[in-house]
């Protein structure tokens, strides 16, 4: 089920906390068929479809990006839209249900969507992305972190505005090495490619820097790791633990580490960005997250702090995590790509995006190439768990990016 409404920012604020269900945020009139190849005019509406999760396990990552898109579209329309045409953002909440993505995408394509936004995980989003590819429609994942989102995964007109795992994982390892930590245990959540690749790349880079990999233990999202904690406790004490997981499962793993008496520093990636899991681990310290810009008002980029404050003004709360910056950046990039391409054809927009070189977007400098449709060398933020929340610790660019664990 989907509904369409017109929302200036004041109205958005009134309904800020109603984040469940299937919602479309729109501005402008009904879509005109002739808009598909034209630059648009004042009596046309450009439809951007979003097949994303406002509920379910992916919602902590999708929702901040999606809400930021709504703000960005509203701002865009207040400034004349794209080439004189107003932009409508039509959202179908998949509930994080894999089976819902392809039919939801087809529904939006049938409605005339010119661009399709998808969930922030390749494994979950790919059915929707494939529908877009088959219809020559640009598809964008705001925060997929796997380099497979692009030509490597058969998505020639698919792009992610996320920080790719190679840069994120390399930075995780470099940060740990710079703290003087010489030995590590790696906890690899085997449920999705993102966390698999994250741990493998971090381990490779850590050992390359002179560190020792004591062991890698695998688990799946939601599993108890108490048996693994016992093994860690009975063996060589690591200087650092890499918790390569996400969401509630990653939080459960972190809690069981501390409950099991392991007070070793822990490093994670974007999958653990956010405060949704911290309440279960009171007084947690020595936990570090390599991720997107900080949304807590303390980022090194003042533009991010202003955007986070505006998000709070509109929705009544801070964004859950840094994916907020990717949603805003995706809308900005669509406008830039259309300005360059002069068309809504997916291959034309893709050609414009592959020309991006260090384009300054809210999420950070953004570059694409014919072969790589996700960013691997962006500056990363290191956040520290402090006083029950997250605080910016430093901004650092990966010194060396391992594009695969085997390099």
mmCIF file of C-alpha atoms in Angstrom:
data_model
loop_
_atom_site.group_PDB
_atom_site.id
_atom_site.type_symbol
_atom_site.label_atom_id
_atom_site.label_comp_id
_atom_site.label_asym_id
_atom_site.label_seq_id
_atom_site.Cartn_x
_atom_site.Cartn_y
_atom_site.Cartn_z
ATOM 1 C CA UNK A 1 0.000 0.000 0.000
ATOM 2 C CA UNK A 2 1.257 3.437 -0.868
ATOM 3 C CA UNK A 3 -0.088 6.933 -0.412
ATOM 4 C CA UNK A 4 1.040 10.222 -1.877
ATOM 5 C CA UNK A 5 1.010 13.579 -0.174
ATOM 6 C CA UNK A 6 2.489 17.043 -0.477
ATOM 7 C CA UNK A 7 4.762 17.923 2.421
ATOM 8 C CA UNK A 8 6.456 21.252 2.990
ATOM 9 C CA UNK A 9 8.880 21.113 5.906
ATOM 10 C CA UNK A 10 6.406 22.467 8.436
ATOM 11 C CA UNK A 11 4.000 19.641 7.666
ATOM 12 C CA UNK A 12 6.816 17.115 7.785
ATOM 13 C CA UNK A 13 7.633 18.217 11.292
ATOM 14 C CA UNK A 14 4.063 17.624 12.422
ATOM 15 C CA UNK A 15 4.211 14.021 11.299
ATOM 16 C CA UNK A 16 7.850 13.478 12.080
ATOM 17 C CA UNK A 17 7.559 10.390 14.253
ATOM 18 C CA UNK A 18 5.125 8.494 12.044
ATOM 19 C CA UNK A 19 7.846 6.428 10.408
ATOM 20 C CA UNK A 20 6.012 3.145 9.866
ATOM 21 C CA UNK A 21 3.917 2.014 6.919
ATOM 22 C CA UNK A 22 4.240 2.794 3.215
ATOM 23 C CA UNK A 23 4.524 6.510 2.564
ATOM 24 C CA UNK A 24 5.220 8.767 -0.402
ATOM 25 C CA UNK A 25 6.492 12.280 0.061
ATOM 26 C CA UNK A 26 5.766 14.356 -3.006
ATOM 27 C CA UNK A 27 5.712 17.798 -4.472
ATOM 28 C CA UNK A 28 4.207 18.872 -7.757
ATOM 29 C CA UNK A 29 1.484 17.578 -10.052
ATOM 30 C CA UNK A 30 0.839 14.122 -11.487
ATOM 31 C CA UNK A 31 3.596 12.579 -13.586
ATOM 32 C CA UNK A 32 3.556 13.241 -17.339
ATOM 33 C CA UNK A 33 4.632 10.433 -19.681
ATOM 34 C CA UNK A 34 6.535 12.849 -21.899
ATOM 35 C CA UNK A 35 8.873 13.699 -19.022
ATOM 36 C CA UNK A 36 10.861 10.474 -19.428
ATOM 37 C CA UNK A 37 13.181 11.887 -22.070
ATOM 38 C CA UNK A 38 12.780 15.618 -21.665
ATOM 39 C CA UNK A 39 14.437 17.973 -19.269
ATOM 40 C CA UNK A 40 11.093 18.684 -17.643
ATOM 41 C CA UNK A 41 8.876 21.749 -17.467
ATOM 42 C CA UNK A 42 6.824 23.532 -14.859
ATOM 43 C CA UNK A 43 3.727 21.379 -15.493
ATOM 44 C CA UNK A 44 5.558 18.055 -15.093
ATOM 45 C CA UNK A 45 6.500 16.011 -12.049
ATOM 46 C CA UNK A 46 9.636 13.909 -11.839
ATOM 47 C CA UNK A 47 8.953 10.701 -9.926
ATOM 48 C CA UNK A 48 11.743 9.203 -7.834
ATOM 49 C CA UNK A 49 10.784 5.841 -6.394
ATOM 50 C CA UNK A 50 12.161 4.404 -3.164
ATOM 51 C CA UNK A 51 11.979 0.686 -2.392
ATOM 52 C CA UNK A 52 13.356 0.805 1.121
ATOM 53 C CA UNK A 53 12.766 -0.375 4.667
ATOM 54 C CA UNK A 54 10.974 1.935 7.071
ATOM 55 C CA UNK A 55 10.345 -1.143 9.230
ATOM 56 C CA UNK A 56 12.210 -4.382 9.851
ATOM 57 C CA UNK A 57 15.883 -5.142 10.405
ATOM 58 C CA UNK A 58 17.136 -2.731 7.714
ATOM 59 C CA UNK A 59 15.113 0.232 8.960
ATOM 60 C CA UNK A 60 17.803 1.642 11.306
ATOM 61 C CA UNK A 61 20.003 2.160 8.231
ATOM 62 C CA UNK A 62 17.412 2.988 5.563
ATOM 63 C CA UNK A 63 15.222 5.371 7.543
ATOM 64 C CA UNK A 64 17.777 8.156 8.207
ATOM 65 C CA UNK A 65 18.776 8.121 4.526
ATOM 66 C CA UNK A 66 15.160 8.112 3.406
ATOM 67 C CA UNK A 67 14.123 10.912 5.754
ATOM 68 C CA UNK A 68 17.062 13.010 4.559
ATOM 69 C CA UNK A 69 15.908 12.425 0.970
ATOM 70 C CA UNK A 70 12.495 13.825 1.881
ATOM 71 C CA UNK A 71 14.073 16.977 3.283
ATOM 72 C CA UNK A 72 16.362 17.289 0.251
ATOM 73 C CA UNK A 73 13.466 16.894 -2.193
ATOM 74 C CA UNK A 74 11.454 19.491 -0.320
ATOM 75 C CA UNK A 75 14.382 21.919 -0.451
ATOM 76 C CA UNK A 76 14.960 21.119 -4.109
ATOM 77 C CA UNK A 77 11.352 21.856 -4.999
ATOM 78 C CA UNK A 78 11.405 25.100 -3.015
ATOM 79 C CA UNK A 79 14.229 26.167 -5.329
ATOM 80 C CA UNK A 80 12.464 25.277 -8.565
ATOM 81 C CA UNK A 81 12.900 21.520 -8.748
ATOM 82 C CA UNK A 82 14.959 19.968 -11.535
ATOM 83 C CA UNK A 83 14.975 21.935 -14.771
ATOM 84 C CA UNK A 84 11.691 23.568 -13.779
ATOM 85 C CA UNK A 85 9.927 20.340 -12.837
ATOM 86 C CA UNK A 86 8.851 19.478 -9.313
ATOM 87 C CA UNK A 87 10.137 16.212 -7.842
ATOM 88 C CA UNK A 88 7.967 13.595 -6.156
ATOM 89 C CA UNK A 89 9.459 10.980 -3.848
ATOM 90 C CA UNK A 90 7.248 7.892 -3.748
ATOM 91 C CA UNK A 91 8.144 5.354 -1.060
ATOM 92 C CA UNK A 92 7.155 1.726 -0.650
ATOM 93 C CA UNK A 93 8.100 0.253 2.717
ATOM 94 C CA UNK A 94 9.275 -3.307 2.101
ATOM 95 C CA UNK A 95 9.408 -4.170 5.790
ATOM 96 C CA UNK A 96 12.908 -5.545 5.074
ATOM 97 C CA UNK A 97 11.184 -8.519 3.396
ATOM 98 C CA UNK A 98 13.360 -9.822 0.551
ATOM 99 C CA UNK A 99 10.299 -11.033 -1.363
ATOM 100 C CA UNK A 100 8.766 -7.547 -1.465
ATOM 101 C CA UNK A 101 11.570 -5.751 -3.300
ATOM 102 C CA UNK A 102 11.035 -6.866 -6.895
ATOM 103 C CA UNK A 103 7.231 -6.345 -6.974
ATOM 104 C CA UNK A 104 7.576 -2.981 -5.208
ATOM 105 C CA UNK A 105 10.172 -1.885 -7.737
ATOM 106 C CA UNK A 106 7.985 -2.988 -10.642
ATOM 107 C CA UNK A 107 5.064 -1.034 -9.204
ATOM 108 C CA UNK A 108 7.127 2.160 -9.105
ATOM 109 C CA UNK A 109 8.492 1.535 -12.593
ATOM 110 C CA UNK A 110 4.922 1.123 -13.824
ATOM 111 C CA UNK A 111 4.095 4.447 -12.163
ATOM 112 C CA UNK A 112 6.812 6.116 -14.240
ATOM 113 C CA UNK A 113 9.729 6.384 -11.799
ATOM 114 C CA UNK A 114 12.786 7.989 -13.416
ATOM 115 C CA UNK A 115 15.172 6.867 -10.640
ATOM 116 C CA UNK A 116 14.865 4.057 -8.106
ATOM 117 C CA UNK A 117 16.309 4.194 -4.579
ATOM 118 C CA UNK A 118 16.913 0.893 -2.819
ATOM 119 C CA UNK A 119 17.814 -0.542 0.576
ATOM 120 C CA UNK A 120 21.287 -0.138 2.107
ATOM 121 C CA UNK A 121 22.307 -3.790 1.700
ATOM 122 C CA UNK A 122 23.212 -5.423 -1.602
ATOM 123 C CA UNK A 123 21.848 -8.876 -0.766
ATOM 124 C CA UNK A 124 18.465 -7.450 0.206
ATOM 125 C CA UNK A 125 18.184 -4.741 -2.439
ATOM 126 C CA UNK A 126 19.353 -6.563 -5.568
ATOM 127 C CA UNK A 127 15.901 -7.849 -6.698
ATOM 128 C CA UNK A 128 14.691 -4.242 -6.911
ATOM 129 C CA UNK A 129 17.916 -3.100 -8.551
ATOM 130 C CA UNK A 130 17.590 -5.771 -11.234
ATOM 131 C CA UNK A 131 14.096 -4.557 -12.088
ATOM 132 C CA UNK A 132 15.503 -1.058 -12.550
ATOM 133 C CA UNK A 133 18.352 -2.355 -14.708
ATOM 134 C CA UNK A 134 15.936 -4.234 -16.959
ATOM 135 C CA UNK A 135 14.043 -0.992 -17.542
ATOM 136 C CA UNK A 136 17.113 1.257 -18.051
ATOM 137 C CA UNK A 137 16.385 3.139 -14.825
ATOM 138 C CA UNK A 138 19.179 4.539 -12.683
ATOM 139 C CA UNK A 139 19.191 2.715 -9.349
ATOM 140 C CA UNK A 140 20.854 4.120 -6.249
ATOM 141 C CA UNK A 141 21.570 2.514 -2.904
ATOM 142 C CA UNK A 142 22.244 5.358 -0.467
ATOM 143 C CA UNK A 143 24.581 3.342 1.744
ATOM 144 C CA UNK A 144 25.477 -0.081 0.357
ATOM 145 C CA UNK A 145 29.093 -0.724 1.319
ATOM 146 C CA UNK A 146 29.980 -3.573 -1.033
ATOM 147 C CA UNK A 147 31.849 -2.885 -4.279
ATOM 148 C CA UNK A 148 29.614 -5.504 -5.880
ATOM 149 C CA UNK A 149 26.955 -2.772 -6.137
ATOM 150 C CA UNK A 150 27.839 -1.803 -9.685
ATOM 151 C CA UNK A 151 29.281 -3.584 -12.715
ATOM 152 C CA UNK A 152 30.897 -6.266 -10.542
ATOM 153 C CA UNK A 153 27.394 -7.368 -9.549
ATOM 154 C CA UNK A 154 25.821 -6.873 -12.964
ATOM 155 C CA UNK A 155 24.414 -3.436 -12.098
ATOM 156 C CA UNK A 156 25.740 -1.267 -14.920
ATOM 157 C CA UNK A 157 23.496 1.649 -13.996
ATOM 158 C CA UNK A 158 23.534 1.022 -10.258
ATOM 159 C CA UNK A 159 25.473 3.261 -7.835
ATOM 160 C CA UNK A 160 25.954 3.457 -4.089
ATOM 161 C CA UNK A 161 26.701 6.662 -2.223
ATOM 162 C CA UNK A 162 27.993 4.663 0.706
ATOM 163 C CA UNK A 163 31.520 4.236 1.986
ATOM 164 C CA UNK A 164 32.726 0.980 0.478
ATOM 165 C CA UNK A 165 33.953 -1.831 2.699
ATOM 166 C CA UNK A 166 37.550 -1.739 1.379
ATOM 167 C CA UNK A 167 38.043 1.823 2.651
ATOM 168 C CA UNK A 168 36.045 1.291 5.830
ATOM 169 C CA UNK A 169 37.749 -1.976 6.789
ATOM 170 C CA UNK A 170 41.216 -0.695 5.916
ATOM 171 C CA UNK A 171 40.578 2.325 8.138
ATOM 172 C CA UNK A 172 39.380 0.074 10.973
ATOM 173 C CA UNK A 173 42.671 -1.829 10.816
ATOM 174 C CA UNK A 174 44.797 1.313 10.501
ATOM 175 C CA UNK A 175 43.064 2.936 13.469
ATOM 176 C CA UNK A 176 43.664 -0.166 15.584
ATOM 177 C CA UNK A 177 47.319 -0.350 14.564
ATOM 178 C CA UNK A 178 47.823 3.337 15.371
ATOM 179 C CA UNK A 179 46.601 2.689 18.926
ATOM 180 C CA UNK A 180 49.481 0.259 19.365
ATOM 181 C CA UNK A 181 47.233 -2.802 19.400
ATOM 182 C CA UNK A 182 49.306 -5.714 18.117
ATOM 183 C CA UNK A 183 46.974 -8.729 18.301
ATOM 184 C CA UNK A 184 43.342 -9.163 17.362
ATOM 185 C CA UNK A 185 40.376 -11.502 17.392
ATOM 186 C CA UNK A 186 37.888 -11.093 14.551
ATOM 187 C CA UNK A 187 34.166 -11.801 15.031
ATOM 188 C CA UNK A 188 32.681 -12.249 11.566
ATOM 189 C CA UNK A 189 28.911 -12.103 11.140
ATOM 190 C CA UNK A 190 28.442 -14.502 8.239
ATOM 191 C CA UNK A 191 24.865 -13.458 7.431
ATOM 192 C CA UNK A 192 25.627 -10.860 4.706
ATOM 193 C CA UNK A 193 28.465 -10.078 2.303
ATOM 194 C CA UNK A 194 29.076 -6.671 3.896
ATOM 195 C CA UNK A 195 30.213 -8.063 7.241
ATOM 196 C CA UNK A 196 31.994 -11.045 5.692
ATOM 197 C CA UNK A 197 34.127 -8.793 3.505
ATOM 198 C CA UNK A 198 34.596 -6.262 6.289
ATOM 199 C CA UNK A 199 36.260 -8.756 8.618
ATOM 200 C CA UNK A 200 38.335 -10.417 5.902
ATOM 201 C CA UNK A 201 39.673 -7.083 4.633
ATOM 202 C CA UNK A 202 40.305 -5.706 8.128
ATOM 203 C CA UNK A 203 42.237 -8.856 9.057
ATOM 204 C CA UNK A 204 44.339 -8.660 5.907
ATOM 205 C CA UNK A 205 45.193 -4.987 6.434
ATOM 206 C CA UNK A 206 45.845 -5.474 10.176
ATOM 207 C CA UNK A 207 48.361 -8.246 9.573
ATOM 208 C CA UNK A 208 49.908 -6.269 6.737
ATOM 209 C CA UNK A 209 50.563 -3.517 9.291
ATOM 210 C CA UNK A 210 52.385 -5.977 11.540
ATOM 211 C CA UNK A 211 49.479 -7.125 13.685
ATOM 212 C CA UNK A 212 48.741 -10.722 14.625
ATOM 213 C CA UNK A 213 45.407 -12.402 13.899
ATOM 214 C CA UNK A 214 44.867 -14.671 16.904
ATOM 215 C CA UNK A 215 41.644 -16.135 15.521
ATOM 216 C CA UNK A 216 38.538 -15.446 13.470
ATOM 217 C CA UNK A 217 35.217 -16.740 14.774
ATOM 218 C CA UNK A 218 32.078 -16.766 12.640
ATOM 219 C CA UNK A 219 28.487 -16.397 13.725
ATOM 220 C CA UNK A 220 25.200 -15.383 12.170
ATOM 221 C CA UNK A 221 23.069 -12.374 12.994
ATOM 222 C CA UNK A 222 21.257 -12.979 16.267
ATOM 223 C CA UNK A 223 23.262 -16.033 17.338
ATOM 224 C CA UNK A 224 24.708 -16.206 20.821
ATOM 225 C CA UNK A 225 28.502 -16.004 20.893
ATOM 226 C CA UNK A 226 28.876 -17.116 24.523
ATOM 227 C CA UNK A 227 30.823 -20.212 23.477
ATOM 228 C CA UNK A 228 33.157 -18.022 21.419
ATOM 229 C CA UNK A 229 33.587 -15.652 24.349
ATOM 230 C CA UNK A 230 34.686 -18.619 26.471
ATOM 231 C CA UNK A 231 37.260 -19.579 23.835
ATOM 232 C CA UNK A 232 38.610 -16.029 23.727
ATOM 233 C CA UNK A 233 38.801 -15.902 27.531
ATOM 234 C CA UNK A 234 40.685 -19.182 27.745
ATOM 235 C CA UNK A 235 43.221 -18.297 25.055
ATOM 236 C CA UNK A 236 45.665 -15.506 24.344
ATOM 237 C CA UNK A 237 44.187 -12.158 25.376
ATOM 238 C CA UNK A 238 43.832 -9.948 22.280
ATOM 239 C CA UNK A 239 44.687 -6.259 22.256
ATOM 240 C CA UNK A 240 41.561 -5.572 20.188
ATOM 241 C CA UNK A 241 38.427 -7.323 18.971
ATOM 242 C CA UNK A 242 36.891 -6.510 15.578
ATOM 243 C CA UNK A 243 33.119 -6.940 15.777
ATOM 244 C CA UNK A 244 32.098 -7.246 12.128
ATOM 245 C CA UNK A 245 28.336 -7.238 12.508
ATOM 246 C CA UNK A 246 25.314 -4.950 12.396
ATOM 247 C CA UNK A 247 22.065 -4.102 14.102
ATOM 248 C CA UNK A 248 20.705 -5.949 17.089
ATOM 249 C CA UNK A 249 22.840 -9.022 16.411
ATOM 250 C CA UNK A 250 25.990 -6.941 16.583
ATOM 251 C CA UNK A 251 24.765 -5.347 19.791
ATOM 252 C CA UNK A 252 24.068 -8.780 21.267
ATOM 253 C CA UNK A 253 27.604 -9.881 20.402
ATOM 254 C CA UNK A 254 29.048 -6.761 22.030
ATOM 255 C CA UNK A 255 27.007 -7.332 25.186
ATOM 256 C CA UNK A 256 28.072 -10.968 25.455
ATOM 257 C CA UNK A 257 31.720 -9.936 25.087
ATOM 258 C CA UNK A 258 31.447 -7.541 28.010
ATOM 259 C CA UNK A 259 29.220 -9.848 30.072
ATOM 260 C CA UNK A 260 31.846 -12.547 29.566
ATOM 261 C CA UNK A 261 34.517 -10.369 31.112
ATOM 262 C CA UNK A 262 36.285 -9.336 27.915
ATOM 263 C CA UNK A 263 37.126 -5.663 28.400
ATOM 264 C CA UNK A 264 39.370 -5.482 25.349
ATOM 265 C CA UNK A 265 38.818 -2.477 23.026
ATOM 266 C CA UNK A 266 36.387 -3.245 20.200
ATOM 267 C CA UNK A 267 36.297 -1.783 16.691
ATOM 268 C CA UNK A 268 33.284 -1.991 14.354
ATOM 269 C CA UNK A 269 32.107 -0.399 11.106
ATOM 270 C CA UNK A 270 28.966 1.354 9.867
ATOM 271 C CA UNK A 271 26.805 -1.638 10.767
ATOM 272 C CA UNK A 272 27.116 -0.617 14.416
ATOM 273 C CA UNK A 273 26.624 3.125 13.867
ATOM 274 C CA UNK A 274 23.746 4.391 15.988
ATOM 275 C CA UNK A 275 22.655 4.299 19.619
ATOM 276 C CA UNK A 276 19.813 1.768 19.251
ATOM 277 C CA UNK A 277 21.916 -1.009 20.847
ATOM 278 C CA UNK A 278 23.737 0.925 23.555
ATOM 279 C CA UNK A 279 20.999 0.829 26.191
ATOM 280 C CA UNK A 280 21.615 -2.876 26.773
ATOM 281 C CA UNK A 281 25.274 -2.249 27.723
ATOM 282 C CA UNK A 282 25.389 0.429 30.447
ATOM 283 C CA UNK A 283 28.711 2.219 30.934
ATOM 284 C CA UNK A 284 30.213 0.718 27.776
ATOM 285 C CA UNK A 285 33.684 2.089 27.038
ATOM 286 C CA UNK A 286 36.574 1.336 24.690
ATOM 287 C CA UNK A 287 34.253 0.791 21.728
ATOM 288 C CA UNK A 288 35.012 2.503 18.403
ATOM 289 C CA UNK A 289 33.043 2.722 15.171
ATOM 290 C CA UNK A 290 34.450 3.634 11.756
ATOM 291 C CA UNK A 291 31.603 5.118 9.777
ATOM 292 C CA UNK A 292 30.037 8.091 7.996
ATOM 293 C CA UNK A 293 30.013 11.655 9.360
ATOM 294 C CA UNK A 294 28.831 12.057 12.935
ATOM 295 C CA UNK A 295 25.207 13.159 13.272
ATOM 296 C CA UNK A 296 25.579 14.241 16.899
ATOM 297 C CA UNK A 297 26.485 17.876 16.287
ATOM 298 C CA UNK A 298 30.229 17.388 16.724
ATOM 299 C CA UNK A 299 31.374 16.410 13.233
ATOM 300 C CA UNK A 300 34.516 17.862 11.669
ATOM 301 C CA UNK A 301 32.373 19.207 8.801
ATOM 302 C CA UNK A 302 30.080 22.029 9.918
ATOM 303 C CA UNK A 303 27.754 21.380 6.954
ATOM 304 C CA UNK A 304 26.993 17.966 8.450
ATOM 305 C CA UNK A 305 26.220 19.515 11.833
ATOM 306 C CA UNK A 306 23.783 21.937 10.210
ATOM 307 C CA UNK A 307 22.094 19.136 8.251
ATOM 308 C CA UNK A 308 21.758 17.031 11.409
ATOM 309 C CA UNK A 309 20.218 19.970 13.261
ATOM 310 C CA UNK A 310 17.720 20.504 10.445
ATOM 311 C CA UNK A 311 16.820 16.810 10.509
ATOM 312 C CA UNK A 312 16.132 17.120 14.235
ATOM 313 C CA UNK A 313 14.021 20.222 13.631
ATOM 314 C CA UNK A 314 11.908 18.375 11.062
ATOM 315 C CA UNK A 315 11.613 14.966 12.708
ATOM 316 C CA UNK A 316 11.920 15.807 16.384
ATOM 317 C CA UNK A 317 15.012 13.672 16.886
ATOM 318 C CA UNK A 318 18.541 13.277 15.593
ATOM 319 C CA UNK A 319 19.088 10.847 12.743
ATOM 320 C CA UNK A 320 19.911 7.382 14.036
ATOM 321 C CA UNK A 321 23.203 7.230 12.184
ATOM 322 C CA UNK A 322 25.344 8.741 9.452
ATOM 323 C CA UNK A 323 23.366 7.276 6.558
ATOM 324 C CA UNK A 324 21.471 10.570 6.766
ATOM 325 C CA UNK A 325 24.335 12.134 4.825
ATOM 326 C CA UNK A 326 24.072 9.575 2.016
ATOM 327 C CA UNK A 327 20.372 10.195 1.415
ATOM 328 C CA UNK A 328 20.838 13.936 1.047
ATOM 329 C CA UNK A 329 23.864 13.391 -1.192
ATOM 330 C CA UNK A 330 21.985 11.004 -3.478
ATOM 331 C CA UNK A 331 19.316 13.617 -4.259
ATOM 332 C CA UNK A 332 21.954 16.267 -4.911
ATOM 333 C CA UNK A 333 23.811 13.898 -7.216
ATOM 334 C CA UNK A 334 20.679 13.062 -9.197
ATOM 335 C CA UNK A 335 20.217 16.748 -9.952
ATOM 336 C CA UNK A 336 23.864 17.123 -10.988
ATOM 337 C CA UNK A 337 23.697 14.017 -13.181
ATOM 338 C CA UNK A 338 20.535 15.175 -14.899
ATOM 339 C CA UNK A 339 22.016 18.617 -15.501
ATOM 340 C CA UNK A 340 24.932 16.906 -17.219
ATOM 341 C CA UNK A 341 22.966 14.242 -19.113
ATOM 342 C CA UNK A 342 19.926 16.296 -20.090
ATOM 343 C CA UNK A 343 17.955 13.056 -19.946
ATOM 344 C CA UNK A 344 16.296 10.648 -17.530
ATOM 345 C CA UNK A 345 17.496 7.581 -19.421
ATOM 346 C CA UNK A 346 19.389 5.369 -16.990
ATOM 347 C CA UNK A 347 22.443 4.856 -19.162
ATOM 348 C CA UNK A 348 22.780 8.592 -19.771
ATOM 349 C CA UNK A 349 22.565 9.357 -16.045
ATOM 350 C CA UNK A 350 25.066 6.589 -15.316
ATOM 351 C CA UNK A 351 27.516 8.090 -17.797
ATOM 352 C CA UNK A 352 27.231 11.424 -16.003
ATOM 353 C CA UNK A 353 27.820 9.826 -12.598
ATOM 354 C CA UNK A 354 30.902 7.929 -13.762
ATOM 355 C CA UNK A 355 32.379 11.350 -14.521
ATOM 356 C CA UNK A 356 32.214 12.318 -10.824
ATOM 357 C CA UNK A 357 35.686 13.042 -9.431
ATOM 358 C CA UNK A 358 35.935 14.273 -5.843
ATOM 359 C CA UNK A 359 32.528 15.974 -6.122
ATOM 360 C CA UNK A 360 31.929 17.657 -2.737
ATOM 361 C CA UNK A 361 28.691 16.180 -1.367
ATOM 362 C CA UNK A 362 27.446 16.115 2.216
ATOM 363 C CA UNK A 363 28.677 12.545 2.730
ATOM 364 C CA UNK A 364 32.130 13.567 1.521
ATOM 365 C CA UNK A 365 34.111 13.793 -1.731
ATOM 366 C CA UNK A 366 32.479 11.447 -4.224
ATOM 367 C CA UNK A 367 34.094 9.715 -7.205
ATOM 368 C CA UNK A 368 32.940 6.970 -9.541
ATOM 369 C CA UNK A 369 34.491 5.164 -12.494
ATOM 370 C CA UNK A 370 33.340 2.834 -15.248
ATOM 371 C CA UNK A 371 34.272 -0.160 -13.087
ATOM 372 C CA UNK A 372 33.644 1.079 -9.544
ATOM 373 C CA UNK A 373 30.260 2.536 -8.602
ATOM 374 C CA UNK A 374 30.895 3.009 -4.887
ATOM 375 C CA UNK A 375 33.473 5.110 -3.029
ATOM 376 C CA UNK A 376 36.496 3.443 -1.453
ATOM 377 C CA UNK A 377 38.805 6.331 -0.535
ATOM 378 C CA UNK A 378 36.541 8.800 1.272
ATOM 379 C CA UNK A 379 37.574 10.174 4.663
ATOM 380 C CA UNK A 380 36.031 8.087 7.453
ATOM 381 C CA UNK A 381 34.895 9.135 10.903
ATOM 382 C CA UNK A 382 35.960 7.289 14.006
ATOM 383 C CA UNK A 383 33.253 7.558 16.672
ATOM 384 C CA UNK A 384 33.748 6.578 20.300
ATOM 385 C CA UNK A 385 31.064 5.182 22.584
ATOM 386 C CA UNK A 386 30.991 7.665 25.441
ATOM 387 C CA UNK A 387 28.482 8.314 28.223
ATOM 388 C CA UNK A 388 25.882 6.094 26.592
ATOM 389 C CA UNK A 389 26.138 7.827 23.212
ATOM 390 C CA UNK A 390 28.470 8.313 20.271
ATOM 391 C CA UNK A 391 31.060 11.068 20.013
ATOM 392 C CA UNK A 392 33.333 12.097 17.144
ATOM 393 C CA UNK A 393 36.925 11.124 17.866
ATOM 394 C CA UNK A 394 38.730 11.778 14.596
ATOM 395 C CA UNK A 395 38.397 12.009 10.825
ATOM 396 C CA UNK A 396 40.868 9.924 8.877
ATOM 397 C CA UNK A 397 41.408 8.898 5.274
ATOM 398 C CA UNK A 398 42.533 5.316 4.643
ATOM 399 C CA UNK A 399 46.263 5.193 4.011
ATOM 400 C CA UNK A 400 45.926 2.158 1.768
ATOM 401 C CA UNK A 401 42.750 0.599 0.452
ATOM 402 C CA UNK A 402 42.590 -3.138 -0.074
ATOM 403 C CA UNK A 403 39.990 -3.610 -2.801
ATOM 404 C CA UNK A 404 39.731 -7.259 -1.809
ATOM 405 C CA UNK A 405 40.939 -9.304 1.119
ATOM 406 C CA UNK A 406 43.323 -11.107 -1.191
ATOM 407 C CA UNK A 407 45.304 -7.999 -2.214
#
